[in-house]
GROMACS .gro file of C-alpha atoms in nm:
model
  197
    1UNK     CA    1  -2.198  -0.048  -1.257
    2UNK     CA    2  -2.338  -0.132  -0.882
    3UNK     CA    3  -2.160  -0.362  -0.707
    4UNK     CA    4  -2.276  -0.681  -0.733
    5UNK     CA    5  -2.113  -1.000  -0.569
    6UNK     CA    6  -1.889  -1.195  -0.861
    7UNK     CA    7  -1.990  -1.503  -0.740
    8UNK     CA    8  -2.408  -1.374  -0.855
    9UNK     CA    9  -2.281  -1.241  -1.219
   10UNK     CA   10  -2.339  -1.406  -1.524
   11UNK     CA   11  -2.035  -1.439  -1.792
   12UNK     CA   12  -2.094  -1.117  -1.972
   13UNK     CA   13  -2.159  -0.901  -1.615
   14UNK     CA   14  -1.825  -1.053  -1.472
   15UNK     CA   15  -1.606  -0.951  -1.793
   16UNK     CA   16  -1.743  -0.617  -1.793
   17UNK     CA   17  -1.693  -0.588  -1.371
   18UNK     CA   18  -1.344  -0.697  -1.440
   19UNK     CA   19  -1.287  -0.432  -1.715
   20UNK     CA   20  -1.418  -0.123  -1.495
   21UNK     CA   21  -1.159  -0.261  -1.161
   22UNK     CA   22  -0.858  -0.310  -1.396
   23UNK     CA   23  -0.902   0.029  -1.553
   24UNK     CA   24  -0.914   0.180  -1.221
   25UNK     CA   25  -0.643   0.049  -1.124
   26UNK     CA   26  -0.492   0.160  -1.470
   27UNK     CA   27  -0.569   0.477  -1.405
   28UNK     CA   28  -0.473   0.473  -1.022
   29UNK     CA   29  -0.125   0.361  -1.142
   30UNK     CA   30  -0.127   0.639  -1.377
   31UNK     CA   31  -0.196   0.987  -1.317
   32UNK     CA   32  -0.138   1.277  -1.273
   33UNK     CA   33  -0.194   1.357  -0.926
   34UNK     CA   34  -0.013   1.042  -0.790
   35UNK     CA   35   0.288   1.135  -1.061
   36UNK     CA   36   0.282   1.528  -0.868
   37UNK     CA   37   0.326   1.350  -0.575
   38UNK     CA   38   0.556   1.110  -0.681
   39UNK     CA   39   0.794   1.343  -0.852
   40UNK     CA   40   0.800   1.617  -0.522
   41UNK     CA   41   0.911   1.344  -0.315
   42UNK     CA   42   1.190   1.213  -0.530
   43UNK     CA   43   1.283   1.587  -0.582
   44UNK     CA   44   1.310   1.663  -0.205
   45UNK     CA   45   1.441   1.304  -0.103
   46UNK     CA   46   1.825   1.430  -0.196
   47UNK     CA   47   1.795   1.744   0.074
   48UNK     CA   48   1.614   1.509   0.300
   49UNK     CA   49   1.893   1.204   0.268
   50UNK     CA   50   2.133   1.479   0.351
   51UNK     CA   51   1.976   1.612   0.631
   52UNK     CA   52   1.932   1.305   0.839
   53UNK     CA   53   2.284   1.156   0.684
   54UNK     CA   54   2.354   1.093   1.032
   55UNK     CA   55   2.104   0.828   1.058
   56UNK     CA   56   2.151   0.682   0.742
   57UNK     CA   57   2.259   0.511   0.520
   58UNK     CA   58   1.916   0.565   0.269
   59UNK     CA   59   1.971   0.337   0.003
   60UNK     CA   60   1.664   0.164  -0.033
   61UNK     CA   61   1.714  -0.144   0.160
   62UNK     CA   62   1.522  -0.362   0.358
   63UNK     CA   63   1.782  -0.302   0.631
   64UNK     CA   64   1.741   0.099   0.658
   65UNK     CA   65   1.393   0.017   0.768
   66UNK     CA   66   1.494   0.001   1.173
   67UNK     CA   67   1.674   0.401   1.097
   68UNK     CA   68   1.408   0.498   0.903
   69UNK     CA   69   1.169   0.373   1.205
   70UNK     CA   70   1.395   0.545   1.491
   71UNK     CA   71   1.401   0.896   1.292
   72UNK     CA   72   1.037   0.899   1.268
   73UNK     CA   73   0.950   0.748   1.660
   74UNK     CA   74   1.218   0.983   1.746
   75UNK     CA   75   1.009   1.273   1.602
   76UNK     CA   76   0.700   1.257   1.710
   77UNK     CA   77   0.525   1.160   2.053
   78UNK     CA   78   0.196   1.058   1.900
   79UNK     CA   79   0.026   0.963   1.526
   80UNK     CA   80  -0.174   1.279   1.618
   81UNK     CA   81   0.108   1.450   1.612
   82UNK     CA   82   0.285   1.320   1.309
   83UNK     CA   83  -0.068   1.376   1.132
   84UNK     CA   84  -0.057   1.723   1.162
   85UNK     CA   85   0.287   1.774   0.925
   86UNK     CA   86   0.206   1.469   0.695
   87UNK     CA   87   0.248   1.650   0.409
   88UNK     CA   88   0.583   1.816   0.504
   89UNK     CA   89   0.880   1.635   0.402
   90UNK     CA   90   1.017   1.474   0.710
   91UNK     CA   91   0.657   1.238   0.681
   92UNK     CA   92   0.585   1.256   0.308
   93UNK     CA   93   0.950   1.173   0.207
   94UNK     CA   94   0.978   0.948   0.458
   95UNK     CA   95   0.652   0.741   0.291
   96UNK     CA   96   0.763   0.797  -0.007
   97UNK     CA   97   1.119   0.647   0.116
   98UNK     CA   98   0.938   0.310   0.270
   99UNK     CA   99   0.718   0.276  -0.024
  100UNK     CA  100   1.001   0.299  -0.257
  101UNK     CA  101   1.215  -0.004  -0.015
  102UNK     CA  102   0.884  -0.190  -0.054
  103UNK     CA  103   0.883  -0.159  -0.415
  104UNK     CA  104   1.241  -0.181  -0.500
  105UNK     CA  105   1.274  -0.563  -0.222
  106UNK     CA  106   0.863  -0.680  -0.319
  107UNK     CA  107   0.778  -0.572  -0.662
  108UNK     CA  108   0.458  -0.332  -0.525
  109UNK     CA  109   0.380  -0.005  -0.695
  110UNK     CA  110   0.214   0.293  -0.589
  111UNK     CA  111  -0.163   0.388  -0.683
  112UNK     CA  112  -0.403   0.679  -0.604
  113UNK     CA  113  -0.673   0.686  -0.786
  114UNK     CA  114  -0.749   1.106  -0.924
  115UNK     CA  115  -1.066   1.097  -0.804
  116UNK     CA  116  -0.942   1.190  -0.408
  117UNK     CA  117  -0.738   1.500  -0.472
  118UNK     CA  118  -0.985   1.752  -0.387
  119UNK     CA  119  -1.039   1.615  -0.034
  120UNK     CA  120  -0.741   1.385   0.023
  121UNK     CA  121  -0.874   1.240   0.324
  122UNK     CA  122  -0.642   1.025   0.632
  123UNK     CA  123  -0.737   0.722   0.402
  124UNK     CA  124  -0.667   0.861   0.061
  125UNK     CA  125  -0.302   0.885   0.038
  126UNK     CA  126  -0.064   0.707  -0.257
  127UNK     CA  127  -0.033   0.356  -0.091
  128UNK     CA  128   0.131   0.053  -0.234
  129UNK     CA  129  -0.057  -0.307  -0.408
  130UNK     CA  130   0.111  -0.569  -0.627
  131UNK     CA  131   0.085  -0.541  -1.005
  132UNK     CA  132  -0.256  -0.619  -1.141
  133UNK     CA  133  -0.120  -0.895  -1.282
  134UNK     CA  134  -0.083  -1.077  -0.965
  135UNK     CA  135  -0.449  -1.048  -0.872
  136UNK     CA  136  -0.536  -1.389  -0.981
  137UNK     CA  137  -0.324  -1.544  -0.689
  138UNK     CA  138  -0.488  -1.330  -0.432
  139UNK     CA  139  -0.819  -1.424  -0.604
  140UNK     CA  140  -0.954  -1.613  -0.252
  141UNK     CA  141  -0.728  -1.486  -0.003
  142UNK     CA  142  -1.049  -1.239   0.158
  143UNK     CA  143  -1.195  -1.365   0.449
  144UNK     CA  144  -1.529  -1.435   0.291
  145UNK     CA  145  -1.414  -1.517  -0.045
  146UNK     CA  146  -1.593  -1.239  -0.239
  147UNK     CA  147  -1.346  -1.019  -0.365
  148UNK     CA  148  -1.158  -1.128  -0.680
  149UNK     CA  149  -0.937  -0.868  -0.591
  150UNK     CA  150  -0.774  -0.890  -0.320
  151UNK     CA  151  -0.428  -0.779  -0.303
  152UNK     CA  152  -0.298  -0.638   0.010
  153UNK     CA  153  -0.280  -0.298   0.047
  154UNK     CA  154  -0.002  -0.112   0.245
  155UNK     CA  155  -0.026   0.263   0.343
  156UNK     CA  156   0.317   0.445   0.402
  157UNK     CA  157   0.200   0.768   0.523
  158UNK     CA  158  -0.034   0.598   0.737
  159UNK     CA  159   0.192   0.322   0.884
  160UNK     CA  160   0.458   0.570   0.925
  161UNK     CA  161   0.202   0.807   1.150
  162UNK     CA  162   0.080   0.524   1.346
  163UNK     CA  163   0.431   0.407   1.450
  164UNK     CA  164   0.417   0.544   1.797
  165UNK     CA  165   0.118   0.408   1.821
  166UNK     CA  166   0.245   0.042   1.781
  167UNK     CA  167   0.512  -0.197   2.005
  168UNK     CA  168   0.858  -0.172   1.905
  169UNK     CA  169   0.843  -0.510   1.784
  170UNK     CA  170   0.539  -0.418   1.568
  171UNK     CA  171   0.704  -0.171   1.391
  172UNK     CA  172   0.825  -0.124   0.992
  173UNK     CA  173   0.989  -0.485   1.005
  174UNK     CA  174   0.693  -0.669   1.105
  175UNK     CA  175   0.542  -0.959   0.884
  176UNK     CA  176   0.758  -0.775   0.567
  177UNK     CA  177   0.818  -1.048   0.353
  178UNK     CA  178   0.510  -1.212   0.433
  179UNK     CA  179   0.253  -0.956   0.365
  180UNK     CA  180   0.289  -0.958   0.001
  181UNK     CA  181   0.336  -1.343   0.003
  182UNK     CA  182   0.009  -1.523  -0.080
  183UNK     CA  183  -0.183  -1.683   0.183
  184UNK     CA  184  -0.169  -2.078   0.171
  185UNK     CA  185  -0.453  -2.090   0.479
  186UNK     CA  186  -0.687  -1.930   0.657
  187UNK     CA  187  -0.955  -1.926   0.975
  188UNK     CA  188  -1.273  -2.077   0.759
  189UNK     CA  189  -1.261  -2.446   0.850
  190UNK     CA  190  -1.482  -2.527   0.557
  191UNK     CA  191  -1.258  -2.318   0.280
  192UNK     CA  192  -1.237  -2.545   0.018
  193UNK     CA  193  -0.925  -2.281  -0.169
  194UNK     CA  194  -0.664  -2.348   0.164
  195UNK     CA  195  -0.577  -2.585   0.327
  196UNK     CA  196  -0.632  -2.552   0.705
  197UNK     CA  197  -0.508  -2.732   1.025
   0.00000   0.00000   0.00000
């Protein structure tokens, strides 16, 4: 189906649009290729706990954030840089590490939908979204109030490769509890779904 805005669908267009985006995200959440991924981090997280022990402790709380942020800034001088061995398992455990803080303190999960594994592109990596069953209270949270889906989405790999790219006091800590926290306002005057100042 072509995208069409929800707002223009009749009844029968809208139920089947909503049946094609939960699927995907059914099958983003399940799959193969994400699972692959999944699974070689966990594997290689025990050798890579142990390694940086040093640093840690890496149990999966909010508070190892700052050590897991030093370790990486510490690593690399540039995203560049920390690009070019993203898929080695000081980066890739590492995002598989944050994402699994986010989902263990937030209730997010991880998704990649099949469909990018032959290219796997900067922007194609697993990332992290609340449950599809929370997309109802994100329903008018987009800027322009088109998208009936939209939950925020939250990159690991990429976050962690940007970090040197970013102020200290922009790093893995900022606006945590608040970006998967609905939005109760925002910059349209006229939005008649929040309330604004």
């Amino acid at each position: 189906m072509e995208w069409t805005d929800p707002r223009d669908m009749d009844e029968d267009e809208y139920a089947e649009y909503l049946r094609e985006e939960k699927t995907r995200d059914h099958v983003s959440a399940r799959n193969a290729v994400l699972e692959k991924w999944l699974e070689q981090q966990r594997t290689e997280f025990p050798a890579w706990a142990k390694e940086r022990a040093g640093r840690g402790p890496w149990d999966f709380t909010v508070d190892s954030l700052p050590r897991l942020e030093a370790l990486i800034r510490d690593a690399f001088d540039s995203p560049a840089q920390a690009r070019k061995v993203m898929d080695t398992p000081l980066v890739a455990v590492a995002a598989w590490y944050l994402g699994e803080v986010h989902n263990r303190a937030f209730g997010t999960q991880w998704r990649l939908h099949p469909s990018f594994a032959d290219d796997n592109p900067l922007d194609h990596r697993p990332h992290l979204t609340l449950p599809w069953e929370r997309r109802e209270e994100f329903h008018y949270t987009d800027p322009e109030h088109i998208e009936d889906d939209a939950r925020p989405i939250y990159s690991p790999t990429e976050i962690l490769c940007n970090l040197r790219a970013r102020p200290a006091d922009q790093g893995l800590l900022h606006r945590i509890s608040s970006r998967w926290e609905v939005p109760t306002c925002c910059d349209d005057s006229s939005c008649r779904y929040h309330p604004n100042s």
